[in-house]
Structure formats: structure tokens, C-alpha cells
mmCIF file of C-alpha atoms in Angstrom:
data_model
loop_
_atom_site.group_PDB
_atom_site.id
_atom_site.type_symbol
_atom_site.label_atom_id
_atom_site.label_comp_id
_atom_site.label_asym_id
_atom_site.label_seq_id
_atom_site.Cartn_x
_atom_site.Cartn_y
_atom_site.Cartn_z
ATOM 1 C CA MET S 6 -6.436 -40.528 -52.306
ATOM 2 C CA THR S 7 -10.070 -40.908 -52.811
ATOM 3 C CA LYS S 8 -12.585 -38.209 -52.676
ATOM 4 C CA GLY S 9 -14.095 -39.562 -49.474
ATOM 5 C CA THR S 10 -10.697 -39.609 -47.671
ATOM 6 C CA VAL S 11 -10.033 -36.030 -48.390
ATOM 7 C CA LYS S 12 -13.419 -34.965 -47.025
ATOM 8 C CA ALA S 13 -12.871 -37.039 -43.858
ATOM 9 C CA SER S 14 -9.453 -35.445 -43.181
ATOM 10 C CA GLU S 15 -10.909 -31.954 -43.872
ATOM 11 C CA LEU S 16 -13.738 -32.778 -41.549
ATOM 12 C CA ASN S 17 -11.348 -33.972 -38.789
ATOM 13 C CA SER S 18 -9.219 -30.759 -39.015
ATOM 14 C CA PHE S 19 -12.419 -28.654 -38.945
ATOM 15 C CA ILE S 20 -13.675 -30.480 -35.869
ATOM 16 C CA SER S 21 -10.327 -30.083 -34.065
ATOM 17 C CA ILE S 22 -10.342 -26.324 -34.724
ATOM 18 C CA ARG S 23 -13.890 -25.999 -33.487
ATOM 19 C CA ALA S 24 -13.068 -28.080 -30.410
ATOM 20 C CA CYS S 25 -10.384 -25.589 -29.339
ATOM 21 C CA LEU S 26 -12.570 -22.567 -29.912
ATOM 22 C CA PRO S 27 -14.710 -22.916 -26.712
ATOM 23 C CA TRP S 28 -11.537 -22.944 -24.539
ATOM 24 C CA ARG S 29 -10.383 -19.760 -26.216
ATOM 25 C CA VAL S 30 -13.710 -18.128 -25.611
ATOM 26 C CA ILE S 31 -13.763 -19.255 -21.971
ATOM 27 C CA ARG S 32 -10.188 -18.042 -21.445
ATOM 28 C CA ALA S 33 -10.999 -14.632 -22.965
ATOM 29 C CA GLN S 34 -14.189 -14.366 -20.865
ATOM 30 C CA THR S 35 -12.297 -15.226 -17.671
ATOM 31 C CA TRP S 36 -9.582 -12.679 -18.465
ATOM 32 C CA LEU S 37 -12.230 -10.044 -19.269
ATOM 33 C CA ALA S 38 -14.127 -10.838 -16.015
ATOM 34 C CA GLY S 39 -10.869 -10.382 -14.056
ATOM 35 C CA VAL S 40 -10.169 -7.078 -15.651
ATOM 36 C CA LEU S 41 -13.714 -5.792 -14.948
ATOM 37 C CA ILE S 42 -13.511 -6.835 -11.273
ATOM 38 C CA LEU S 43 -10.222 -4.928 -10.947
ATOM 39 C CA LEU S 44 -11.722 -1.855 -12.675
ATOM 40 C CA LEU S 45 -14.928 -1.900 -10.683
ATOM 41 C CA PHE S 46 -13.321 -2.564 -7.331
ATOM 42 C CA PRO S 47 -9.873 -0.755 -7.425
ATOM 43 C CA ASN S 48 -9.543 -0.956 -3.633
ATOM 44 C CA ALA S 49 -10.514 -4.620 -3.427
ATOM 45 C CA PHE S 50 -6.939 -5.497 -2.570
ATOM 46 C CA ALA S 51 -6.024 -2.266 -0.795
ATOM 47 C CA GLU S 52 -5.829 -3.866 2.618
ATOM 48 C CA SER S 53 -3.410 -6.567 1.592
ATOM 49 C CA ASP S 54 -1.484 -3.958 -0.350
ATOM 50 C CA PHE S 55 -1.258 -1.884 2.857
ATOM 51 C CA SER S 56 -0.042 -4.960 4.780
ATOM 52 C CA THR S 57 2.760 -5.401 2.291
ATOM 53 C CA PHE S 58 3.522 -1.662 2.377
ATOM 54 C CA TRP S 59 3.440 -1.614 6.206
ATOM 55 C CA LYS S 60 5.905 -4.556 6.548
ATOM 56 C CA GLU S 61 8.353 -2.808 4.185
ATOM 57 C CA PHE S 62 7.866 0.658 5.777
ATOM 58 C CA LYS S 63 8.200 -0.663 9.294
ATOM 59 C CA SER S 64 11.343 -2.621 8.438
ATOM 60 C CA ALA S 65 12.901 0.471 6.905
ATOM 61 C CA VAL S 66 12.187 2.650 9.936
ATOM 62 C CA ILE S 67 13.478 -0.048 12.346
ATOM 63 C CA ALA S 68 16.681 -0.388 10.263
ATOM 64 C CA GLY S 69 16.993 3.392 10.032
ATOM 65 C CA ASP S 70 16.986 3.284 6.192
ATOM 66 C CA LYS S 71 16.225 6.975 5.698
ATOM 67 C CA ALA S 72 16.412 6.805 1.882
ATOM 68 C CA LYS S 73 13.984 3.936 1.688
ATOM 69 C CA VAL S 74 11.529 5.660 4.096
ATOM 70 C CA ALA S 75 11.801 8.858 2.023
ATOM 71 C CA GLU S 76 10.845 6.879 -1.156
ATOM 72 C CA MET S 77 7.696 5.678 0.729
ATOM 73 C CA THR S 78 6.676 9.197 1.813
ATOM 74 C CA LYS S 79 4.239 11.589 0.249
ATOM 75 C CA PHE S 80 5.395 15.241 0.028
ATOM 76 C CA PRO S 81 4.627 17.666 1.461
ATOM 77 C CA LEU S 82 4.487 15.569 4.681
ATOM 78 C CA SER S 83 1.876 16.916 7.069
ATOM 79 C CA MET S 84 3.270 17.701 10.547
ATOM 80 C CA PRO S 85 1.662 18.489 13.963
ATOM 81 C CA TYR S 86 0.025 21.838 14.723
ATOM 82 C CA LEU S 87 2.508 24.739 14.486
ATOM 83 C CA VAL S 88 5.198 22.555 12.981
ATOM 84 C CA LYS S 89 6.232 23.298 9.440
ATOM 85 C CA ALA S 90 5.396 20.702 6.887
ATOM 86 C CA VAL S 91 8.207 18.652 5.353
ATOM 87 C CA LYS S 92 8.500 20.040 1.818
ATOM 88 C CA ASN S 93 10.583 17.432 -0.060
ATOM 89 C CA GLU S 94 12.960 14.489 0.232
ATOM 90 C CA LYS S 95 15.994 16.672 1.112
ATOM 91 C CA ASP S 96 14.013 18.382 3.952
ATOM 92 C CA PHE S 97 12.738 14.934 5.028
ATOM 93 C CA LEU S 98 16.260 13.516 5.308
ATOM 94 C CA ARG S 99 17.427 16.518 7.287
ATOM 95 C CA ARG S 100 14.437 16.241 9.662
ATOM 96 C CA TYR S 101 14.262 12.445 9.858
ATOM 97 C CA ASN S 102 15.225 12.312 13.651
ATOM 98 C CA GLU S 103 12.526 14.954 14.457
ATOM 99 C CA ILE S 104 9.939 12.802 12.667
ATOM 100 C CA PHE S 105 10.862 9.341 13.871
ATOM 101 C CA LYS S 106 12.733 9.999 17.177
ATOM 102 C CA GLY S 107 11.068 13.235 18.321
ATOM 103 C CA GLU S 108 8.061 12.700 20.604
ATOM 104 C CA ALA S 109 7.856 9.017 19.959
ATOM 105 C CA ASN S 110 10.423 6.319 19.200
ATOM 106 C CA ALA S 111 8.943 5.087 15.999
ATOM 107 C CA ALA S 112 11.326 2.231 15.524
ATOM 108 C CA GLN S 113 10.467 0.817 18.943
ATOM 109 C CA CYS S 114 6.746 1.496 18.543
ATOM 110 C CA PHE S 115 6.461 0.066 15.011
ATOM 111 C CA ALA S 116 7.976 -3.222 16.105
ATOM 112 C CA SER S 117 4.680 -4.178 17.803
ATOM 113 C CA ALA S 118 2.200 -1.520 16.594
ATOM 114 C CA GLU S 119 -0.998 -2.661 14.818
ATOM 115 C CA PRO S 120 -2.280 -0.440 12.005
ATOM 116 C CA HIS S 121 -5.806 0.989 12.397
ATOM 117 C CA LYS S 122 -7.919 1.191 9.296
ATOM 118 C CA GLU S 123 -9.630 4.578 9.020
ATOM 119 C CA SER S 124 -11.011 4.054 5.509
ATOM 120 C CA ASP S 125 -10.138 2.202 2.313
ATOM 121 C CA ARG S 126 -7.619 4.905 1.625
ATOM 122 C CA GLN S 127 -6.189 5.676 5.100
ATOM 123 C CA TYR S 128 -4.437 3.776 7.848
ATOM 124 C CA GLU S 129 -3.014 5.097 11.115
ATOM 125 C CA ILE S 130 -0.453 3.913 13.681
ATOM 126 C CA TYR S 131 -0.599 5.315 17.187
ATOM 127 C CA CYS S 132 2.546 5.404 19.281
ATOM 128 C CA PRO S 133 3.162 6.427 23.000
ATOM 129 C CA PHE S 134 5.621 9.151 24.033
ATOM 130 C CA LYS S 135 9.189 7.881 24.074
ATOM 131 C CA GLU S 136 9.459 8.603 27.774
ATOM 132 C CA THR S 137 6.602 6.075 28.402
ATOM 133 C CA PRO S 138 7.032 3.482 25.671
ATOM 134 C CA ASN S 139 4.848 0.815 27.355
ATOM 135 C CA ASP S 140 1.846 3.185 27.865
ATOM 136 C CA ARG S 141 -0.296 1.961 24.993
ATOM 137 C CA GLU S 142 -3.420 3.473 26.632
ATOM 138 C CA ASN S 143 -1.885 6.888 26.069
ATOM 139 C CA ALA S 144 -0.562 6.750 22.530
ATOM 140 C CA PRO S 145 -1.149 10.304 21.084
ATOM 141 C CA ILE S 146 1.520 10.229 18.352
ATOM 142 C CA ARG S 147 -0.243 9.359 15.079
ATOM 143 C CA PHE S 148 1.564 8.288 11.942
ATOM 144 C CA GLU S 149 -0.836 8.652 8.944
ATOM 145 C CA PHE S 150 -0.726 6.611 5.755
ATOM 146 C CA GLU S 151 -2.654 7.299 2.588
ATOM 147 C CA LEU S 152 -3.391 5.424 -0.632
ATOM 148 C CA THR S 153 -2.148 7.718 -3.475
ATOM 149 C CA LYS S 154 -2.088 7.215 -7.240
ATOM 150 C CA SER S 155 1.349 5.639 -6.851
ATOM 151 C CA GLY S 156 0.434 3.350 -3.994
ATOM 152 C CA TRP S 157 0.536 3.595 -0.193
ATOM 153 C CA LYS S 158 2.614 6.441 1.273
ATOM 154 C CA PHE S 159 3.455 7.879 4.705
ATOM 155 C CA ALA S 160 1.469 11.114 4.580
ATOM 156 C CA GLY S 161 1.544 12.719 7.991
ATOM 157 C CA LEU S 162 2.528 12.903 11.648
ATOM 158 C CA ASP S 163 0.386 14.347 14.346
ATOM 159 C CA ASN S 164 0.100 14.627 18.153
ATOM 160 C CA VAL S 165 -3.633 14.198 18.789
ATOM 161 C CA ASN S 166 -3.212 15.868 22.190
ATOM 162 C CA GLU S 167 -2.466 19.234 20.509
#
């Protein structure tokens, strides 16, 4: 090989390395920008996350999957005025019918209920009394959902008339 050929091949490999470098920089910058967006706006996807949570929670209640619903619940679970809070999963499983079949038929209500966004960290579902399931104008039974450190959770039950 001649001296000129060696330099040409060295030059070619140097050019190909430099040609790849901008793509790596762009890829790294794009990745960094994505991470910064997620850090600056942690609730940017909260609504779609709630939508996913709601579909799963609603399905579990309609199916009567008590264990799944318990996994998706924050303890202690807040209860209506003068009703003792639900302390833990064991207490929840024992009181499941009181919570979801007491004043409202949650399974029936959830089938068509639309979540109401109260804030970036809270949604509510309003259900009518089970004696008047079609009375959407009078739906005082409120199921509360909260964004926690571990994601969306069922956080409380209330009768807004009390």
C-alpha cells in the first residue's frame, strides 16, 4: 500500500464515524427532552391513565371481582358520614356488599356512568339510589378516585345528601 492509500482509508473511516455522531447527539437530545417533559409535567398523562384505570376498575366491579377491586383501593377507604372507614383489604372484602350494593348498585351504575374530573388528582362517579336506578338527576352516591404515588385508586364513598 502506498502512503496516500492509507491516508485515504483513514480519512474515510474518520468521516464515517463523524457522520454517525450527529444522529447519536440528536437521539440523546430527543431522549433527554422526553424525560424532561415527563419530569416537568408528571400529570400530563393523568387523564388517559385514569381512563385506563376506570375501564379496569369498572370491569372488576361489574364482574364482582372483589380481590381485583381491593387491589385498586386506597386504605383506609373513606366512607359516608357516621360510617366507619374501611381499614384494610380484609375489612374491605368483608364489607364489599355494603360498599358496592348498599345505597347504590355500583355494577349497574358503572356500566353507563361517566367520570367527572374534579382536579388532576381526583375523579368522581355519581350513582343514583338502587331503588331508582334511572334517576340520573338525583345521583347522590359518590365514588371518589384519587391519584396516589402508586397510581389511581378508589379512595372513598359518600352520600352527598348527608
